Coordinates of C-alpha atoms in Angstrom, one line a residue:
X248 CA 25.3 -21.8 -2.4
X249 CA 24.8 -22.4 -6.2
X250 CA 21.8 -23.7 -5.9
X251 CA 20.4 -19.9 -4.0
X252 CA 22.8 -18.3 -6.0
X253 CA 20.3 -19.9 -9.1
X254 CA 16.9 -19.3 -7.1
X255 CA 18.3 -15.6 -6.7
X256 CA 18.9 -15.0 -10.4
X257 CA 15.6 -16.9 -11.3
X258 CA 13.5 -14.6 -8.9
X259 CA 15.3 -11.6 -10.4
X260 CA 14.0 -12.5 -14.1
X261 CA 10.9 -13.2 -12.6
X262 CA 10.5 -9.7 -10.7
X263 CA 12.0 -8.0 -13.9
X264 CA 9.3 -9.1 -15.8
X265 CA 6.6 -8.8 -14.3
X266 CA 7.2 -4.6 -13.9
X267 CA 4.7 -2.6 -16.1
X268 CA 6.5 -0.6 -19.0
X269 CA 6.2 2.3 -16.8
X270 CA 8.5 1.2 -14.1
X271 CA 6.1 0.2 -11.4
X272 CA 5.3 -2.7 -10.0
X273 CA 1.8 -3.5 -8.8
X274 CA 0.5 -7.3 -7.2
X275 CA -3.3 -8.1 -6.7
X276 CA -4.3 -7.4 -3.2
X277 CA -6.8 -9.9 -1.5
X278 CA -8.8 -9.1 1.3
X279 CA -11.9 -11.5 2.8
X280 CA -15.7 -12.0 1.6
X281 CA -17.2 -8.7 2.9
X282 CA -15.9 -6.5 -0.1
X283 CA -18.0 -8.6 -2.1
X284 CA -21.2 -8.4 0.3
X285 CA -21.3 -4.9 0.9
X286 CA -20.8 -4.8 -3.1
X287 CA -23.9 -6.0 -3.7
X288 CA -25.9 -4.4 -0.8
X289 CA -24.4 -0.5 -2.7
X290 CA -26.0 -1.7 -5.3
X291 CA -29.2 -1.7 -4.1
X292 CA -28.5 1.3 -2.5
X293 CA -28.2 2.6 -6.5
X294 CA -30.4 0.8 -8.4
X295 CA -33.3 0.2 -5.7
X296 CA -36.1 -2.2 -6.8
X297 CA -39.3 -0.7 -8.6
X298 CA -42.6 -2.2 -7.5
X299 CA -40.5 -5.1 -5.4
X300 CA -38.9 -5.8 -8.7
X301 CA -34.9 -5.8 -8.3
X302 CA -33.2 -6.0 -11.7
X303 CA -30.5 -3.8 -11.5
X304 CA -27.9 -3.3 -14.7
X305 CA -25.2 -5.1 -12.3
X306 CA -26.8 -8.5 -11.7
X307 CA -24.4 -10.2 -13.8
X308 CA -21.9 -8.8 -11.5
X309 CA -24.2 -9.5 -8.5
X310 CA -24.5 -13.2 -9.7
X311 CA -20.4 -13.5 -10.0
X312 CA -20.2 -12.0 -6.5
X313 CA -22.1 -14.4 -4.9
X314 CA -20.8 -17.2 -6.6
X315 CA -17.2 -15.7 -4.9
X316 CA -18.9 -15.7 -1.6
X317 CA -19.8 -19.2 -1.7
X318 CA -16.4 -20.1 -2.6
X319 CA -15.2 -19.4 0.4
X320 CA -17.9 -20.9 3.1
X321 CA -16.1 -22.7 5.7
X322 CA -17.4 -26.1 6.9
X323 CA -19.0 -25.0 9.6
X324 CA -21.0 -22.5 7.3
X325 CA -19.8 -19.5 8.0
X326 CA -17.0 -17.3 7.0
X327 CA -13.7 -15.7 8.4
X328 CA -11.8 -12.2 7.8
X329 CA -8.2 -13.6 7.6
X330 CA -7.3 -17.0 6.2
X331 CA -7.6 -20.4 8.4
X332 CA -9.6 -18.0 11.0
X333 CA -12.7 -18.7 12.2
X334 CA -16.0 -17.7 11.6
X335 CA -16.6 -13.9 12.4
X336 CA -20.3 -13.0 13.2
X337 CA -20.4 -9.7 11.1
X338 CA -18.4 -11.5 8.1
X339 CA -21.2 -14.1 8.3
X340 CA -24.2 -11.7 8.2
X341 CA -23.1 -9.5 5.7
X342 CA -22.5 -12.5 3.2
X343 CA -26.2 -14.0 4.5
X344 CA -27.7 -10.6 3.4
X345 CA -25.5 -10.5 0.3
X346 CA -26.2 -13.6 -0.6
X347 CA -30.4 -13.7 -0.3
X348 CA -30.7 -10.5 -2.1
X349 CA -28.3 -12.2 -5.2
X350 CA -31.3 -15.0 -5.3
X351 CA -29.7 -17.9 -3.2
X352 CA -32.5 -19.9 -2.0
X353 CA -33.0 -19.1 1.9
X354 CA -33.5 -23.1 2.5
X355 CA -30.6 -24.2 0.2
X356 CA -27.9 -26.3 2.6
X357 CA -25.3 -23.8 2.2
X358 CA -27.6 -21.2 3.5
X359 CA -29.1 -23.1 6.3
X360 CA -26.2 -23.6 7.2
X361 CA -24.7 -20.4 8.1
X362 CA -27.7 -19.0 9.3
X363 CA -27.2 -21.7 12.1
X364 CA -24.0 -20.1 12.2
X365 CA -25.0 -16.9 12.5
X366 CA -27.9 -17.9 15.5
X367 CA -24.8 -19.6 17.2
X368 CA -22.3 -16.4 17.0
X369 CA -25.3 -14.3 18.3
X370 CA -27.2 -13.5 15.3
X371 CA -27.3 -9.6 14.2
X372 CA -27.2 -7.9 17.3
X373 CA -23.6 -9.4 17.7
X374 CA -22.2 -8.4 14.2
X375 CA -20.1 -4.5 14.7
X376 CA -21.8 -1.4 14.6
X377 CA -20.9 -0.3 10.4
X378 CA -23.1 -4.0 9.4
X379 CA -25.7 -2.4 11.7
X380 CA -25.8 1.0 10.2
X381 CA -25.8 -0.4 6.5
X382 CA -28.8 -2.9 7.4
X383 CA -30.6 0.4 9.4
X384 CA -30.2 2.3 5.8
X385 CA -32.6 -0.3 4.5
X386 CA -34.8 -0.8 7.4
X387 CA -33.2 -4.0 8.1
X388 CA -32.0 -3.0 11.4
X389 CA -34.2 -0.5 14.0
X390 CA -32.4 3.0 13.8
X391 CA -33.1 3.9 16.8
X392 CA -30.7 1.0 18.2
X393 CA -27.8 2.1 15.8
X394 CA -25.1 4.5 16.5
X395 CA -25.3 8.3 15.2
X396 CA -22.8 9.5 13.4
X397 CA -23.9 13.3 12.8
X398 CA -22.4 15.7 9.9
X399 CA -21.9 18.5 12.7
X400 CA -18.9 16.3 13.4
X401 CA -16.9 18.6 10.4
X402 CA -17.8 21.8 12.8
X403 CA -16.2 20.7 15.7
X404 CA -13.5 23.4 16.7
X405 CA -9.8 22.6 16.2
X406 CA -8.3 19.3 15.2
X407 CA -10.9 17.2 16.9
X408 CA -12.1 15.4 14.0
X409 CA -8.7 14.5 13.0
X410 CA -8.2 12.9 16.2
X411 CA -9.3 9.5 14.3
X412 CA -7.0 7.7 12.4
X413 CA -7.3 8.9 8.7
X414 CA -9.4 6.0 7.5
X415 CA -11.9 6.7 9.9
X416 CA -12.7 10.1 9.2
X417 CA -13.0 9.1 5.5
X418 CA -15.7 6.6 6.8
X419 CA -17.8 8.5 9.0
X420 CA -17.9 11.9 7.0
X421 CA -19.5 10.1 3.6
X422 CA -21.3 8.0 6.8
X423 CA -23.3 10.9 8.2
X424 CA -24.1 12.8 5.2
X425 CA -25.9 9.6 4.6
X426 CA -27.1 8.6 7.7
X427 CA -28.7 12.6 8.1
X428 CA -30.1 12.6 4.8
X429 CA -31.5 8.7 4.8
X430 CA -33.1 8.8 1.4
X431 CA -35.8 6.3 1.3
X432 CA -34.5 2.5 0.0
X433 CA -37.0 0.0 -0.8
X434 CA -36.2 -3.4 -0.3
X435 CA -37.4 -6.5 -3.1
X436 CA -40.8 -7.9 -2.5
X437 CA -40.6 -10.1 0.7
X438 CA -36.7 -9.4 1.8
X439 CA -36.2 -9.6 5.4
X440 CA -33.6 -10.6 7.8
X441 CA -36.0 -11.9 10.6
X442 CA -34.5 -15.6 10.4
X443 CA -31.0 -14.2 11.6
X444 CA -31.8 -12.3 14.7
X445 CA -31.4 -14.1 18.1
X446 CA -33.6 -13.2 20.9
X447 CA -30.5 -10.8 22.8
X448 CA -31.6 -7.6 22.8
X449 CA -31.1 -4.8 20.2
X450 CA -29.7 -2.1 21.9
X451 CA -26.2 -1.0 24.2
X452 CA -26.9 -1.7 27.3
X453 CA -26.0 1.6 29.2
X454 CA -24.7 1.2 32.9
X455 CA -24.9 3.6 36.0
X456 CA -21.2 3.1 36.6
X457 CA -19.7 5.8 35.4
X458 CA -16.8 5.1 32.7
X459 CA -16.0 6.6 29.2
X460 CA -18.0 4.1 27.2
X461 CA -21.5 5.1 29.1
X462 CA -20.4 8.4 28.8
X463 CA -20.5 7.9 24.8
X464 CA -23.5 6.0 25.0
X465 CA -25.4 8.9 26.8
X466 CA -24.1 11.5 24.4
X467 CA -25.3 8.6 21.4
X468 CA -28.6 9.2 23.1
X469 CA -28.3 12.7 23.1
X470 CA -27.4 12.7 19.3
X471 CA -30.4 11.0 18.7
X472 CA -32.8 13.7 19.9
X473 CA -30.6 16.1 18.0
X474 CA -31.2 14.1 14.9
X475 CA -34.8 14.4 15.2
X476 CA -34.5 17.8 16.1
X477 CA -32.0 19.4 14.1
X478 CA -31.7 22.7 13.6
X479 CA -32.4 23.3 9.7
X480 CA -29.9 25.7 9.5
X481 CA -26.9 23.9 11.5
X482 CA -27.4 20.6 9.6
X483 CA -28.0 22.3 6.9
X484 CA -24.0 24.1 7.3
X485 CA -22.6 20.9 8.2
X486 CA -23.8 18.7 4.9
X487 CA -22.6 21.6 2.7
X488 CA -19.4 21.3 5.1
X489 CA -19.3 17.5 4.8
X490 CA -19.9 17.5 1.0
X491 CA -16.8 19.7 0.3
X492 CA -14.3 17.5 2.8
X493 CA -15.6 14.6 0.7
X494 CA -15.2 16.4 -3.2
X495 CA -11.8 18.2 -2.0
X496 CA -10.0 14.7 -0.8
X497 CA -11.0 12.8 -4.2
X498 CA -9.3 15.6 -6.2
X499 CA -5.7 14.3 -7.4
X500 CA -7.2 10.9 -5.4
X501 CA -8.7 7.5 -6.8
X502 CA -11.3 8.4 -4.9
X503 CA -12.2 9.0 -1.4
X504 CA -9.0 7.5 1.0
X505 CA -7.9 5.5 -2.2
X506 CA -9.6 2.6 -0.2
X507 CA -13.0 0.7 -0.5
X508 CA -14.8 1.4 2.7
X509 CA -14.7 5.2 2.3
X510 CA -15.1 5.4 -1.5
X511 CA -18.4 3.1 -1.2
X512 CA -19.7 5.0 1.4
X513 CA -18.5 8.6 -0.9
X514 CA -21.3 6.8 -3.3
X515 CA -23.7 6.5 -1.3
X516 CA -23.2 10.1 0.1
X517 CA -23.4 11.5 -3.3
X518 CA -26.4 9.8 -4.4
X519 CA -28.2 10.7 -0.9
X520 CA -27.5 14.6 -1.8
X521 CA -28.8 14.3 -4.8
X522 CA -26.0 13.6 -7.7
X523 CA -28.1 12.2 -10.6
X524 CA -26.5 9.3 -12.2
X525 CA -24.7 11.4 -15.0
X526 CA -23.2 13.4 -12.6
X527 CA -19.4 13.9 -13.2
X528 CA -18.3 13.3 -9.6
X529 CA -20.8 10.2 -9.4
X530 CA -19.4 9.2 -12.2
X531 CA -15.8 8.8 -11.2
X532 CA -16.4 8.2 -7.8
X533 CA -18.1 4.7 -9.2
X534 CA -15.4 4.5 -12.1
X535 CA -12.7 4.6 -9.1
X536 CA -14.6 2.0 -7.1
X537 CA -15.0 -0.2 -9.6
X538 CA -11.1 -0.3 -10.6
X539 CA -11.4 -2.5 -7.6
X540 CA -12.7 -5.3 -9.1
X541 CA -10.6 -8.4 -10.6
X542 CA -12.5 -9.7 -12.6
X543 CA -12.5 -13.3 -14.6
X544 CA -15.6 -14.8 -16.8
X545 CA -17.4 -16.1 -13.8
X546 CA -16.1 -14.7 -10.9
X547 CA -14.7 -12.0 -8.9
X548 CA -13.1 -10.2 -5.9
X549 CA -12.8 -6.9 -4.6
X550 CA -9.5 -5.2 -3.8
X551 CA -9.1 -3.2 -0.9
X552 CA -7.2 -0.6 -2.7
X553 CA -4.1 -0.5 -4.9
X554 CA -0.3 -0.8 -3.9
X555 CA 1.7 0.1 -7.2
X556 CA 4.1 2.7 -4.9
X557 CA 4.9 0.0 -2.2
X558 CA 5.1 -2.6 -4.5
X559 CA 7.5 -1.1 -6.3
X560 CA 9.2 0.3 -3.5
X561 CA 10.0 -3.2 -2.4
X562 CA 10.7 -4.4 -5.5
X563 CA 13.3 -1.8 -6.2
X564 CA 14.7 -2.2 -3.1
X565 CA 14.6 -6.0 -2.9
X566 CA 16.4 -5.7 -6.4
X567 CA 19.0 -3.1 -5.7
X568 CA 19.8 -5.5 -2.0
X569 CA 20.2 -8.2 -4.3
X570 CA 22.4 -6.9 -6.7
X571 CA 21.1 -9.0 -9.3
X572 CA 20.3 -6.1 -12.1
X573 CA 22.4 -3.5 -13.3
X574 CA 21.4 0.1 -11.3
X575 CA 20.1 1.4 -14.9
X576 CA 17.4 -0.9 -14.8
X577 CA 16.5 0.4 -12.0
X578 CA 16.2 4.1 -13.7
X579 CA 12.4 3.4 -14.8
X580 CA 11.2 2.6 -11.7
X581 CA 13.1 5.9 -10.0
X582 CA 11.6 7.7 -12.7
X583 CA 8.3 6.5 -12.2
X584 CA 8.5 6.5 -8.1
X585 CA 9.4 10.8 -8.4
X586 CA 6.8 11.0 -10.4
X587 CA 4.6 10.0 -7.5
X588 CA 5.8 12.2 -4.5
X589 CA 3.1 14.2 -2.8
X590 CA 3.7 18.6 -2.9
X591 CA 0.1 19.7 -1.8
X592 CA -1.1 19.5 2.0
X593 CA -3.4 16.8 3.1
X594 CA -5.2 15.9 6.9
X595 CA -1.7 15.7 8.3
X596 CA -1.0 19.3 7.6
X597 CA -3.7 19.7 10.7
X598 CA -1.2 18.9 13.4
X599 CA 1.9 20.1 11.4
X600 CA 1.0 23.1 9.4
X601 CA 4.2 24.6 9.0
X602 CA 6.0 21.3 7.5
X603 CA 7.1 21.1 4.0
X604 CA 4.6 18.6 1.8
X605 CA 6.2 15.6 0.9
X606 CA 6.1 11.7 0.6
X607 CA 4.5 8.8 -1.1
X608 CA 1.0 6.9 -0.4
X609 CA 0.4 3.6 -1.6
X610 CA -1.9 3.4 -4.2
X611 CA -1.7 5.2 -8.0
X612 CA -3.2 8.3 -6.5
X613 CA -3.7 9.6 -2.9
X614 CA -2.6 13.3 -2.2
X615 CA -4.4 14.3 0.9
X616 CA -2.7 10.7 2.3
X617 CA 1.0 10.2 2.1
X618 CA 2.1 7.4 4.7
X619 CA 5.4 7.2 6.6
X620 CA 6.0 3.6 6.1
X621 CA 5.7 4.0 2.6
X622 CA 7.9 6.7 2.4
X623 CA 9.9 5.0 4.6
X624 CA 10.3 2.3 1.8
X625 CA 10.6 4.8 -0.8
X626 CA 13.4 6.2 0.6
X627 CA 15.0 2.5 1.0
X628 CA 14.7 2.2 -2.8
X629 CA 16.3 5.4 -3.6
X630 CA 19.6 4.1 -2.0
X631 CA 19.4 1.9 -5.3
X632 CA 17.4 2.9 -8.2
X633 CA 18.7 6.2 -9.7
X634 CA 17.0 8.8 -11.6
X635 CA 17.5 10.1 -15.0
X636 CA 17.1 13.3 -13.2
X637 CA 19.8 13.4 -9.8
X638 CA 19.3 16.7 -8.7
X639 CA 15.3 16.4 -8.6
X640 CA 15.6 12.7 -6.8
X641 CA 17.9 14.7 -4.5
X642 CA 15.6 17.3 -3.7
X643 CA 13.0 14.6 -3.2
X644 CA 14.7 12.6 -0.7
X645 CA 16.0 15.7 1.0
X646 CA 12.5 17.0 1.7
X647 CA 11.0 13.4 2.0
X648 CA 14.0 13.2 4.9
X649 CA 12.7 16.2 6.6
X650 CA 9.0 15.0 6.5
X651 CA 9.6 12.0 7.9
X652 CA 11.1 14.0 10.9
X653 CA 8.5 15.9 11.6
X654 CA 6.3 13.3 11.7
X655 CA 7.7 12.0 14.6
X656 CA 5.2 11.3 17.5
X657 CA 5.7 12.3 21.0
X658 CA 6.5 9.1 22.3
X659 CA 9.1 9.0 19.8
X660 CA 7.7 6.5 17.7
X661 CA 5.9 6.5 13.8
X662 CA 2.4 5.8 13.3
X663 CA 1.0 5.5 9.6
X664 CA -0.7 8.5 8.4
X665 CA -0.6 11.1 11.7
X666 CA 1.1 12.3 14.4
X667 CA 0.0 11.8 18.3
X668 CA -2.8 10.0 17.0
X669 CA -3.8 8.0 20.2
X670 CA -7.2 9.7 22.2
X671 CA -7.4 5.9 23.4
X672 CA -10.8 7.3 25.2
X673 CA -12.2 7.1 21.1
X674 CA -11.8 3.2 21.1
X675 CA -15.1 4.2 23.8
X676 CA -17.8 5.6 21.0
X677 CA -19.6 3.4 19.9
X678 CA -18.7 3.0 16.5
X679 CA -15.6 2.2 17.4
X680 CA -16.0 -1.5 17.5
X681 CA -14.1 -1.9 13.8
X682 CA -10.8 -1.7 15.7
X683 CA -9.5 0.6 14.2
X684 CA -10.0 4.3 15.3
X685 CA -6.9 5.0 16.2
X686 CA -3.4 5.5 14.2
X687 CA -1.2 5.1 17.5
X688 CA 3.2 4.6 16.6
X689 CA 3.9 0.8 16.2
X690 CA 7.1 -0.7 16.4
X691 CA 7.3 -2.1 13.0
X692 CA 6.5 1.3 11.1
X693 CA 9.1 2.8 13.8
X694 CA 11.9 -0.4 12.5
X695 CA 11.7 0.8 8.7
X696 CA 11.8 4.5 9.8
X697 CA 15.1 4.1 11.6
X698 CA 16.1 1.9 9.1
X699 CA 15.5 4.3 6.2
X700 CA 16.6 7.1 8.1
X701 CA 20.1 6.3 9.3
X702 CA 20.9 4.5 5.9
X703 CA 19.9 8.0 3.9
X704 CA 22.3 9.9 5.9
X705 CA 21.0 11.4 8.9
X706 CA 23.7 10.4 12.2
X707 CA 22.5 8.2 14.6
X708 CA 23.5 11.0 17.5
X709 CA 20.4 12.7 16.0
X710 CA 18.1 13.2 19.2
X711 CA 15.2 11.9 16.3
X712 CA 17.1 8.8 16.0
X713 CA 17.5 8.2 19.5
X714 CA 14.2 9.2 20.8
X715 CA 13.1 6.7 18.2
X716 CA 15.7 3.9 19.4
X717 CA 14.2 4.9 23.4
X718 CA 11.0 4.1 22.1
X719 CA 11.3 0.8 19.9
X720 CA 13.6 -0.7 23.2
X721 CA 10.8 0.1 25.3
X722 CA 8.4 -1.3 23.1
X723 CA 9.9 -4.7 23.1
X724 CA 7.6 -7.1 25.1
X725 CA 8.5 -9.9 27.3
X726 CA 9.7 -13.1 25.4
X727 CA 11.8 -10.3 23.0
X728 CA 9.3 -10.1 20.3
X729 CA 7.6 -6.7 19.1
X730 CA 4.2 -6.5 17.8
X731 CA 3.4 -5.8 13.9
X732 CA 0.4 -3.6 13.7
X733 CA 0.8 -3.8 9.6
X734 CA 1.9 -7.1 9.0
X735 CA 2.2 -10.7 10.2
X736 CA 1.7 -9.6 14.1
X737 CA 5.3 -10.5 15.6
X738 CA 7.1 -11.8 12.6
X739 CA 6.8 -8.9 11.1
X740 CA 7.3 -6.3 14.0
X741 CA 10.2 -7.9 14.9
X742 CA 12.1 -8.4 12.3
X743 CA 11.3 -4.5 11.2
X744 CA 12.3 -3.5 14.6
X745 CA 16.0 -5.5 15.1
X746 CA 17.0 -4.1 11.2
X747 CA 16.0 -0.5 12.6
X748 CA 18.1 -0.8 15.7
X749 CA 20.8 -2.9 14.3
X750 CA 21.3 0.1 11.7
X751 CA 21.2 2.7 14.5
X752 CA 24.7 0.8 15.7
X753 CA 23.7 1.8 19.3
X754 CA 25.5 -0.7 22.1
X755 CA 22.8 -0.2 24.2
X756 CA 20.5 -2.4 21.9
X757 CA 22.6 -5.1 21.1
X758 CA 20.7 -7.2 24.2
X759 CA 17.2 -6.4 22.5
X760 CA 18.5 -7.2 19.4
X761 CA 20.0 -10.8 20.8
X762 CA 16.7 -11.6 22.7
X763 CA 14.1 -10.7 19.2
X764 CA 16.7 -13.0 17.4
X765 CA 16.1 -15.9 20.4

């Protein structure tokens, strides 16, 4: 006991002081090579070669990026999207591409070698449908055997747009302004791709049988015609419509989402309208982008966004459980964490108009995206760190409380950023191969909710509370264990899931709770 009673203190120091003078707390976040790839293929996209000459003002940067790709080749060549994984085809041929137009010899060993990678996983044609759009931009890839992602998708009547998880509409808006407007892109003199293709075909095969993903297929085809074909005045509507969704979600936002894919492709959309470089919204679109980057003298990695709220959410609350520092040190972080709560209506609003604004996101900045699990954790650290102002933390968590609520899904579980968000026929289009179209309730979002919930005061008789109890008990799968769509799989869904329902007090899950702990 001394001996974790010392580790405990010693971690307290350490947490203590490593908080900014602000109060927040904010970690690194790591993510795999193809931040660094798709780097370098937007910068081509904004500083295109003249007469097959590539020098763009960023090659020093372009240089360091590569030399962070080829840090982590795996011995069989290729490289993976989650550490000691195995090598993932469109990970592999975004780092080829990345690394040829940075300079690497084509016939050095390192790239010979994962181009035999590449021809073993199925070359191109087997890489997901985004690596096939951003090589298409370039000519790298046929268009014609790409998906279609049209602007018209912002007309579409009612909610049906928001019917994808929040991270996918803030691809595929930015995604089809660019796709529709396909400014020409030059490539440098001689870059192809040939040596990576295999000899499978390049397009979807589309059955007779009839079944919802040959249903999207025909209606890609369709698309396609209307691409050629578009009505000047339609598209025209829909860009315009397209442009504003994009500038209205990086006000009060570090840019588009708060999270790389979307604020790379926000670029690209901008510069494909016709933002000049000098142009203000270029400008910090590109400024927020690169507040990615951690940097050293010689090389570098991409973050995939920032965490200071849920960093110090956890930290607060890991402090406060601890009982390690005295509750005014915790004041700062309170401070800083009120400071932070969202009061204007973002893409939720769409299924909930009539609900209060409130909650937290995760990064510095991200209005239009508060997340559940976040506030979830927020309202954790609460219990602990106090404000120098009571009555406004109260009216915080009082209307943070009442979000939460009405976020509730049918099913009577949380999902990240929506409600109901689970038209499983979407996982059908075909750009839906990035796994991740949907924002459907998970049990380990649902765990902290009930968690957070019952422990800030509202009765476990609440029909919220038990709907959400019904739901995590039915979500527990076989050997005991519940999945973790945001963490560790079933470590982390688990362990979320038995604090929720061991805080609900309900008899009736006392035998879930003794099988997740077997």
């Amino acid at each position: 006991m001394e001996a974790a009673s010392k580790a405990l203190a010693l971690s307290s120091d350490a947490l203590m002081a490593a908080r900014d003078q602000e109060g927040f707390w904010r970690g690194d976040l790591k993510a795999d090579t193809t931040l660094e790839s798709d780097y370098v293929l937007l910068q081509l996209w904004l500083h295109p070669p003249v007469d097959g000459e590539w020098k763009p003002p960023t090659w020093d940067r372009i240089r360091k990026a590569a030399r962070s790709i080829l840090d982590r080749q795996l011995p069989d060549g290729g490289f993976n999207i989650y550490p000691k994984g195995p090598s993932e085809i469109s990970a592999c041929v975004k780092a080829y591409t990345a690394l040829k137009l940075a300079g690497i010899d084509a016939h050095s060993p390192e790239m010979l070698k994962l181009r035999e990678r590449i021809l073993d996983l199925g070359g191109v044609q087997a890489a997901n449908s985004y690596v096939k759009i951003n090589l298409s931009l370039f000519d790298l890839y046929p268009r014609d055997h790409v998906p279609t992602v049209p602007p018209e998708l912002v007309l579409l009547p009612g909610d049906a747009l928001y019917e994808m998880s929040s991270w996918t509409r803030a691809i595929v808006v930015p995604l089809s302004i660019v796709q529709a407007v396909r400014p020409p892109k030059p490539l440098p003199r001689g870059f192809h791709l040939h040596e990576i293709f295999s000899d499978k075909p390049l397009h979807y095969d589309t059955g007779i049988k009839p079944s919802w993903r040959n249903f999207f297929l025909w209606v890609d085809r369709a698309l396609k015609l209307w691409d050629k074909r578009a009505i000047k005045q339609i598209r025209g509507w829909a860009l315009r419509e397209a442009e504003h969704w994009i500038l209205d979600r990086c006000r009060h936002s570090e840019g588009l989402g708060a999270i790389y894919p979307a604020m790379m492709y926000s670029i690209m959309a901008l510069d494909a309208l016709g933002y000049g470089p000098d142009h203000p919204d270029l400008l910090e679109a590109i400024r927020h982008f690169d507040s990615l980057l951690v940097e050293t003298e010689d090389r570098f990695y991409f973050q995939p966004c920032t965490s200071p709220v849920w960093d110090t959410a956890i930290a607060a609350f890991a402090l406060g459980e601890a009982g390690t520092v005295p509750k005014e040190d915790l004041t700062p972080s309170a401070d800083w964490l009120l400071t932070k709560e969202v009061r204007r209506k973002g893409d939720w609003s769409i299924k909930r108009p009539n609900l209060e604004p409130s909650g937290w996101y995760f990064e510095f900045a991200n209005e239009y995206y508060p997340d559940i699990d976040d506030t979830a954790m927020v309202l954790l650290a609460l219990e602990h760190a106090k404000s120098s102002h009571p009555e406004k933390q109260e009216r915080a968590e009082r209307r943070a409380i009442q979000w939460i609520l009405g976020m509730q899904s049918r099913n009577g579980g949380f999902a990240a950023f929506d409600v109901d968000n689970d038209m499983e026929i979407l996982n059908q289009v075909p750009f839906a191969d990035h796994n991740a179209m949907l924002d459907p309730t998970c049990p380990d979002i649902t765990g902290r909710v009930l968690e957070a919930l019952v422990r800030r005061g509202v009765p476990p008789s609440d029909p919220a509370i038990q709907r959400a109890v019904d739901y995590l008990l039915g979500s527990q799968e076989a050997p005991g264990c519940w999945y973790g769509r945001w963490g560790v799989d079933y470590i982390y869904g688990t362990f979320l899931a038995m604090r929720g329902l061991e805080r609900s007090g309900e008899r009736r899950a006392a035998e879930a709770i003794r099988r997740g702990a077997a």
